[in-house]
CSV table of C-alpha atoms in Angstrom, one decimal:
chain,number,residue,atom,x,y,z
A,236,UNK,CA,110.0,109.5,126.2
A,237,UNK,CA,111.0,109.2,122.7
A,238,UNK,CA,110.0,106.2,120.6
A,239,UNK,CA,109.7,105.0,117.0
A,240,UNK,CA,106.8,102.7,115.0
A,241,UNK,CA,108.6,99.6,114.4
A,242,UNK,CA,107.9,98.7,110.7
A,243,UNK,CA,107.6,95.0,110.5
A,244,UNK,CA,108.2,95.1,106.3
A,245,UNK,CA,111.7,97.0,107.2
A,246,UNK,CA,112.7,93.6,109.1
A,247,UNK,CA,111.5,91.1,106.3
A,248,UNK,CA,113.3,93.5,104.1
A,249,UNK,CA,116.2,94.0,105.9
A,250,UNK,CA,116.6,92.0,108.9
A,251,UNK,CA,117.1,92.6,112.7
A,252,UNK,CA,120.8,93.9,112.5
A,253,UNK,CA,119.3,98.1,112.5
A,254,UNK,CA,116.8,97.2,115.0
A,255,UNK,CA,119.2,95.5,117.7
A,256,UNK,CA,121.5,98.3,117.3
A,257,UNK,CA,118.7,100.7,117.8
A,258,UNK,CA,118.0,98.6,121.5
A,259,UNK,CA,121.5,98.1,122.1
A,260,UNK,CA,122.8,101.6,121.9
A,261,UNK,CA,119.3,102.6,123.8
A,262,UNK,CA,118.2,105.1,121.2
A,263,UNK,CA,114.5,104.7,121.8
A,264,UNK,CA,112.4,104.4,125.0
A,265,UNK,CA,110.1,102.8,123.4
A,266,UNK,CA,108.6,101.1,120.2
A,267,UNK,CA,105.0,101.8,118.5
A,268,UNK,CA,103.7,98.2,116.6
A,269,UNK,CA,100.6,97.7,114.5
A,270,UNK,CA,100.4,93.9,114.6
A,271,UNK,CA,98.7,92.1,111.7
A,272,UNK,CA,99.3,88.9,110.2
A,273,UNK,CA,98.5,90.0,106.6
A,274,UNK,CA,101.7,92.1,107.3
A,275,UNK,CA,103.8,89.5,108.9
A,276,UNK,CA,103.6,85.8,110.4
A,277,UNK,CA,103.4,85.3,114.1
A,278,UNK,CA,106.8,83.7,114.1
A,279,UNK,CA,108.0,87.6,113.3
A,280,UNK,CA,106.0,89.2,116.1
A,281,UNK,CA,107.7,86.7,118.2
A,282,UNK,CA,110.8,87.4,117.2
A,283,UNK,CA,110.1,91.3,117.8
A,284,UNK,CA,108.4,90.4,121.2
A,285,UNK,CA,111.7,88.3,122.4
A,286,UNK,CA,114.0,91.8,121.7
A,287,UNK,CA,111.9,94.0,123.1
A,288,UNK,CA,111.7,91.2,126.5
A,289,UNK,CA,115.1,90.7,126.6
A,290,UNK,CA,115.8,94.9,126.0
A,291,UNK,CA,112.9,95.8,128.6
A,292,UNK,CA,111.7,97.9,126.2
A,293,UNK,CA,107.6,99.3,126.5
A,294,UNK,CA,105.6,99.8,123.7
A,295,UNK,CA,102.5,100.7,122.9
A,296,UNK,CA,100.1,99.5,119.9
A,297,UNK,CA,98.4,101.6,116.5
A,298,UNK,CA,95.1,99.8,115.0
A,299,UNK,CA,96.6,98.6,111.9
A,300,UNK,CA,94.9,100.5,109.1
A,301,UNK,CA,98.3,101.0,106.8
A,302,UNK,CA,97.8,97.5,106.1
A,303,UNK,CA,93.7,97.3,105.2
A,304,UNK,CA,91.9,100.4,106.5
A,305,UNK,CA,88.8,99.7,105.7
A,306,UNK,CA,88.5,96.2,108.1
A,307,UNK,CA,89.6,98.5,111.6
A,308,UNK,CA,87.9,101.4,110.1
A,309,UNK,CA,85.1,103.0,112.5
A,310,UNK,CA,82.8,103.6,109.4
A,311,UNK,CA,83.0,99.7,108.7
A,312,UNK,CA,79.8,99.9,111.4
A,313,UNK,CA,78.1,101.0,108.5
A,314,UNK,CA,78.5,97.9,107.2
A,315,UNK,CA,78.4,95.0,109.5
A,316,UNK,CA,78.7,95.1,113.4
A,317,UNK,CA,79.5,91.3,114.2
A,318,UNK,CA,82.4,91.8,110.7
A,319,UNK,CA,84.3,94.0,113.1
A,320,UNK,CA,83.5,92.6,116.4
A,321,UNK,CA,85.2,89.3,114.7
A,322,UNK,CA,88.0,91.2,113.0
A,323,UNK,CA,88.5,93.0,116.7
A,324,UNK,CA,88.5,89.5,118.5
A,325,UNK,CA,91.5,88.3,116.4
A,326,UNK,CA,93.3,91.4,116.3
A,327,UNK,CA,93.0,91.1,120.8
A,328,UNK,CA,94.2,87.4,120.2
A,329,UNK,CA,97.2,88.6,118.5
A,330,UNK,CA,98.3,91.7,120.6
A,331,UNK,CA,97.9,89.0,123.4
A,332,UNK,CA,100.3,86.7,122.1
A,333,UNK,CA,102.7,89.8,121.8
A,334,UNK,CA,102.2,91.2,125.1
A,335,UNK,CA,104.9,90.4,127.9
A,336,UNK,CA,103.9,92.5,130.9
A,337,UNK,CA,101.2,93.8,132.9
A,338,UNK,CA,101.8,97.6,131.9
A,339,UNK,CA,98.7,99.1,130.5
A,340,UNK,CA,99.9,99.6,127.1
A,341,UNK,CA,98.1,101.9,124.7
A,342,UNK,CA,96.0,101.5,121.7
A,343,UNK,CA,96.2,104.4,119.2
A,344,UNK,CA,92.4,104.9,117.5
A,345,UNK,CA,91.2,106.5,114.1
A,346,UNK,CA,87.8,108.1,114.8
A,347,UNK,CA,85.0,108.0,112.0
A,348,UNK,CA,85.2,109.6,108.8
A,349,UNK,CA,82.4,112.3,107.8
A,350,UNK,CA,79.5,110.6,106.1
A,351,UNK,CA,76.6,112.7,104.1
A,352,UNK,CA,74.8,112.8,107.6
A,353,UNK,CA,75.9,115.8,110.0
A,354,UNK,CA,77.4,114.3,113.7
A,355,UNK,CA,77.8,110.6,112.3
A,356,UNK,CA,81.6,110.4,113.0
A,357,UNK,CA,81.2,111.3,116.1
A,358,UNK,CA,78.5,109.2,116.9
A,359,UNK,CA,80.3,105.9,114.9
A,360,UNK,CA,83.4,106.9,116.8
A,361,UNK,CA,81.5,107.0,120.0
A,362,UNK,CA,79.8,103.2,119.3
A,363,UNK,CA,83.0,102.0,118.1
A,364,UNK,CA,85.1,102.6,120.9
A,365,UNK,CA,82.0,101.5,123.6
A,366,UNK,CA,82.0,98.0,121.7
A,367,UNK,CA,85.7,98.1,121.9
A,368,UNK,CA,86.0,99.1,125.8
A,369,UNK,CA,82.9,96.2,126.3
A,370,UNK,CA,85.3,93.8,124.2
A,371,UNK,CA,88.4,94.6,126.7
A,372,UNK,CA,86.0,94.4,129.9
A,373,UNK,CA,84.3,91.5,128.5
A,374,UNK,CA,88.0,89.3,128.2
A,375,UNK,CA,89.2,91.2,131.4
A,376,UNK,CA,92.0,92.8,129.3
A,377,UNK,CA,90.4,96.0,130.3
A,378,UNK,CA,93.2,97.0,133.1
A,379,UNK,CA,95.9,95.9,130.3
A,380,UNK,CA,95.0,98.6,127.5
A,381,UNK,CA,93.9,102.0,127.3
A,382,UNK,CA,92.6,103.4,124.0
A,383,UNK,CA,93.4,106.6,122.4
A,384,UNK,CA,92.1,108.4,119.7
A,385,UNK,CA,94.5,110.2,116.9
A,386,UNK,CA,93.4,113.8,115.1
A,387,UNK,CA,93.3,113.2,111.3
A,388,UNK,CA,95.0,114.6,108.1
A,389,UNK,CA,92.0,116.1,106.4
A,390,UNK,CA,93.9,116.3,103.4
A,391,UNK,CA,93.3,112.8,103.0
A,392,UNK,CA,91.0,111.9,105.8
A,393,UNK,CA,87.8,114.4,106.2
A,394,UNK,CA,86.1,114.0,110.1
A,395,UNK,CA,85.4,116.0,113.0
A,396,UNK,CA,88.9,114.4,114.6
A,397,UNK,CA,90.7,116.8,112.1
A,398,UNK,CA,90.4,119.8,114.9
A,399,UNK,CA,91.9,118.7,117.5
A,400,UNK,CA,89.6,120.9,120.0
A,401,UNK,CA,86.8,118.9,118.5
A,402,UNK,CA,88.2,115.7,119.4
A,403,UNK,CA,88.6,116.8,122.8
A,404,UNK,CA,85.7,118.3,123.2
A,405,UNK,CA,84.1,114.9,122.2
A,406,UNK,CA,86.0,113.2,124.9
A,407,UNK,CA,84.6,115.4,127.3
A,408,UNK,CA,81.5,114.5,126.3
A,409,UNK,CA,81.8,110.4,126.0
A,410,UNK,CA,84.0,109.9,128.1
A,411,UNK,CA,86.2,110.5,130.8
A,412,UNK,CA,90.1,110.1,130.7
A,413,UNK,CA,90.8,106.7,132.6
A,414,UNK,CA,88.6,105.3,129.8
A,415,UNK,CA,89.9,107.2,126.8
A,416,UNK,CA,92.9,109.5,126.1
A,417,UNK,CA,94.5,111.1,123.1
A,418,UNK,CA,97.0,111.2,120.8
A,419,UNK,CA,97.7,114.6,119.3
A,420,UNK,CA,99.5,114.0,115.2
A,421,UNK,CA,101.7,117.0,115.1
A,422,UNK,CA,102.1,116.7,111.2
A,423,UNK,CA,98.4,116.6,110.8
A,424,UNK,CA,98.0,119.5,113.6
A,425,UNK,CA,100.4,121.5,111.4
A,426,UNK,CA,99.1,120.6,107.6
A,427,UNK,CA,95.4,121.1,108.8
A,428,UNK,CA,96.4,124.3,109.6
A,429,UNK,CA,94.9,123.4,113.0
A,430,UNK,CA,94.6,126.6,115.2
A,431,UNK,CA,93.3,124.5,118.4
A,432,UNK,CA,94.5,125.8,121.7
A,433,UNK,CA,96.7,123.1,122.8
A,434,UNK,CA,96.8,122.1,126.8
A,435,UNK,CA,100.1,119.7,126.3
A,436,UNK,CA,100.2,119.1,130.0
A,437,UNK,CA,96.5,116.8,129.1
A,438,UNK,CA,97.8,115.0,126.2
A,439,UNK,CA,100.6,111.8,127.1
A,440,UNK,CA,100.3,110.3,123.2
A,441,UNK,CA,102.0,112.3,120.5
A,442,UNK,CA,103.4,111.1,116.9
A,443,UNK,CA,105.7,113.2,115.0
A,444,UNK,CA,106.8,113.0,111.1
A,445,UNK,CA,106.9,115.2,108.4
A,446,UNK,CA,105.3,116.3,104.9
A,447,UNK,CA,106.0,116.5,101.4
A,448,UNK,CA,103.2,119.0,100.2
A,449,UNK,CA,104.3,118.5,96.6
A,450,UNK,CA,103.8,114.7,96.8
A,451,UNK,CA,101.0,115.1,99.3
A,452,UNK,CA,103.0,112.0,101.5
A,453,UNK,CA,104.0,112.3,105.1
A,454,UNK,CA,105.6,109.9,107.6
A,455,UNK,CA,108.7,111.0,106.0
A,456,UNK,CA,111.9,111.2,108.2
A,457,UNK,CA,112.4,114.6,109.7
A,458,UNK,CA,115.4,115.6,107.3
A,459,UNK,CA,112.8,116.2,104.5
A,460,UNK,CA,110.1,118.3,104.7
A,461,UNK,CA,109.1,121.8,105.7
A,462,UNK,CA,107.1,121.8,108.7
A,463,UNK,CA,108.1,123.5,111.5
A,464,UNK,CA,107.7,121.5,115.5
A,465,UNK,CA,109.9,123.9,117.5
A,466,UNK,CA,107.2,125.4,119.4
A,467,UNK,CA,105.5,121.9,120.2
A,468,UNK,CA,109.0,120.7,121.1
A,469,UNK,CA,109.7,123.4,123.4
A,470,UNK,CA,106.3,122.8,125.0
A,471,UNK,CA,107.3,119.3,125.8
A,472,UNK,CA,110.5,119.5,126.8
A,473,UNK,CA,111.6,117.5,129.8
A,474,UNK,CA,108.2,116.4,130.4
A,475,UNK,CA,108.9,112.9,131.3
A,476,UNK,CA,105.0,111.5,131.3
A,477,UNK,CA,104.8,112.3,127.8
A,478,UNK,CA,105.1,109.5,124.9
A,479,UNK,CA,106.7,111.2,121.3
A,480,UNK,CA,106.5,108.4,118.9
A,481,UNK,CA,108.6,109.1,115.4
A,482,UNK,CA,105.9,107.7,112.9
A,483,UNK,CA,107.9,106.7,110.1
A,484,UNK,CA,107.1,104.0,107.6
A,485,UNK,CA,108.9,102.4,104.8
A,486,UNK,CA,106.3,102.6,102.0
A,487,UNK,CA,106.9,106.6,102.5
A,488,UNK,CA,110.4,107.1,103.6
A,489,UNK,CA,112.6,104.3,101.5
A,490,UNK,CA,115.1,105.3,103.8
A,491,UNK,CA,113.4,104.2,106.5
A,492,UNK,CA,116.3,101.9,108.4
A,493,UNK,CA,119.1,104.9,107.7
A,494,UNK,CA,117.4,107.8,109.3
A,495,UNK,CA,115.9,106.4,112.4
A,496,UNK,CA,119.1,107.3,114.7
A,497,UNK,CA,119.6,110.2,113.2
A,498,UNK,CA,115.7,111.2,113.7
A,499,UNK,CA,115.5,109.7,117.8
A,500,UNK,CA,118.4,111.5,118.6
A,501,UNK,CA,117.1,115.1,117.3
A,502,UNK,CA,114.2,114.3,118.8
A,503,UNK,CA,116.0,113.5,122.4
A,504,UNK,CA,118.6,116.1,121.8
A,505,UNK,CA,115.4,118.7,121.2
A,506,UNK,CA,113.3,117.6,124.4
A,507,UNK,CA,116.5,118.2,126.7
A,508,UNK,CA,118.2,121.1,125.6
């Protein structure tokens, strides 16, 4: 299935009209939302929620962190454990008042960031997503959401997660797959120069965009940029288990509302021919 991340700023700048054409014409097969109230008010989500109902469209959910990294961050456990238990506990209460079916609906995770001691991503990513598995468990939300950790552009984001085989290697050795999956960032697989061997048929989460080196900005539309996906897209094509979310967002493609179509339909076009 194709999909998109819903930008909530693209509605408040230019309202639903793009969006309900989107759902109307059934471009995507499903929308990616990072809820958070600093971005919009509840009486937005509400109105995104009461589209996506009436549309029957699933979606799936990214920890917030384009709109303040540092409070969903997994190195914030550095700082203060009960800070992001709290910070967790609101975000839950919002994604509940969101949530409209009894799908399990995934959670797309950063993993820690590489400190000055050797291992302690890992091992902050490990505690991180324990507390937040005990969280879901603990508000029986457990069978409602799965969580999923995303490789990183080291570029911008130094960690372990930047190779992907060392993400999935540290699955392995945490956890097992009904607990925790993973969602492979084709732009930052291509612009780390990963050189993982890539077993597609074990990854379902995958987000697509593309990358300006001279600016050093990605989550730009397709159209611009030089990266090339054609061997990932080949290896997915007509796998129907698999979720491809187009990760744009408007503070890096200004365009953001015009090139959505354009950008599902290559996509769908790509998976099927």
């Amino acid at each position: 299935m194709v999909g998109f991340t819903l930008d909530e700023k693209a509605l408040l700048a230019s309202g639903y009209h793009w969006f309900e054409r989107l759902l109307e014409e059934k471009i995507p097969c499903f929308a990616e939302l990072s809820p958070e109230l600093r971005a919009a008010p509840l009486s937005e989500y509400m109105k995104i929620k009461k589209r996506l109902t009436t549309h029957n469209l699933p979606y799936q959910l990214h920890m917030p962190y384009f709109v303040h990294p540092t409070d969903y961050a997994v190195n914030s456990l550095l700082d203060s454990k009960q800070k992001i238990v709290n910070t967790l506990e609101n975000w839950l209460s919002l994604t509940e008042k969101i949530r409209y079916n009894d799908d399990c609906i995934p959670i797309i995770l950063h993993p820690g960031t590489t400190t000055l001691k050797p291992d302690q991503d890992q091992d902050l990513t490990a505690h991180f997503v324990e507390l937040f598995l005990e969280l879901l468990q603990h508000h029986g939300l457990s069978r409602h959401y799965q969580v999923a950790l995303e490789n990183l552009p080291k570029h911008t984001t130094p960690s372990f997660a930047n190779v992907f085989d060392a993400l999935m290697r540290f699955r392995e050795s945490f956890f097992n797959s009904a607990q925790l999956s993973l969602c492979l960032d084709l732009c930052h697989f291509e612009t780390n120069c990963d050189t993982s061997p890539l077993k597609y048929e074990a990854i379902n989460h995958y987000h697509i965009h593309q990358f300006d080196a001279a600016q050093q900005r990605d989550h730009l539309s397709l159209s611009r940029g030089a990266l090339d996906f054609t061997k990932h897209l080949e290896a997915l094509k007509n796998k129907e288990d698999i979720r491809l979310n187009l990760e744009l967002l408007l503070y890096a493609e200004p365009h953001y509302t015009q090139v959505l179509s354009d950008d599902l339909c290559l996509l769908k076009k790509a998976l099927k021919d």
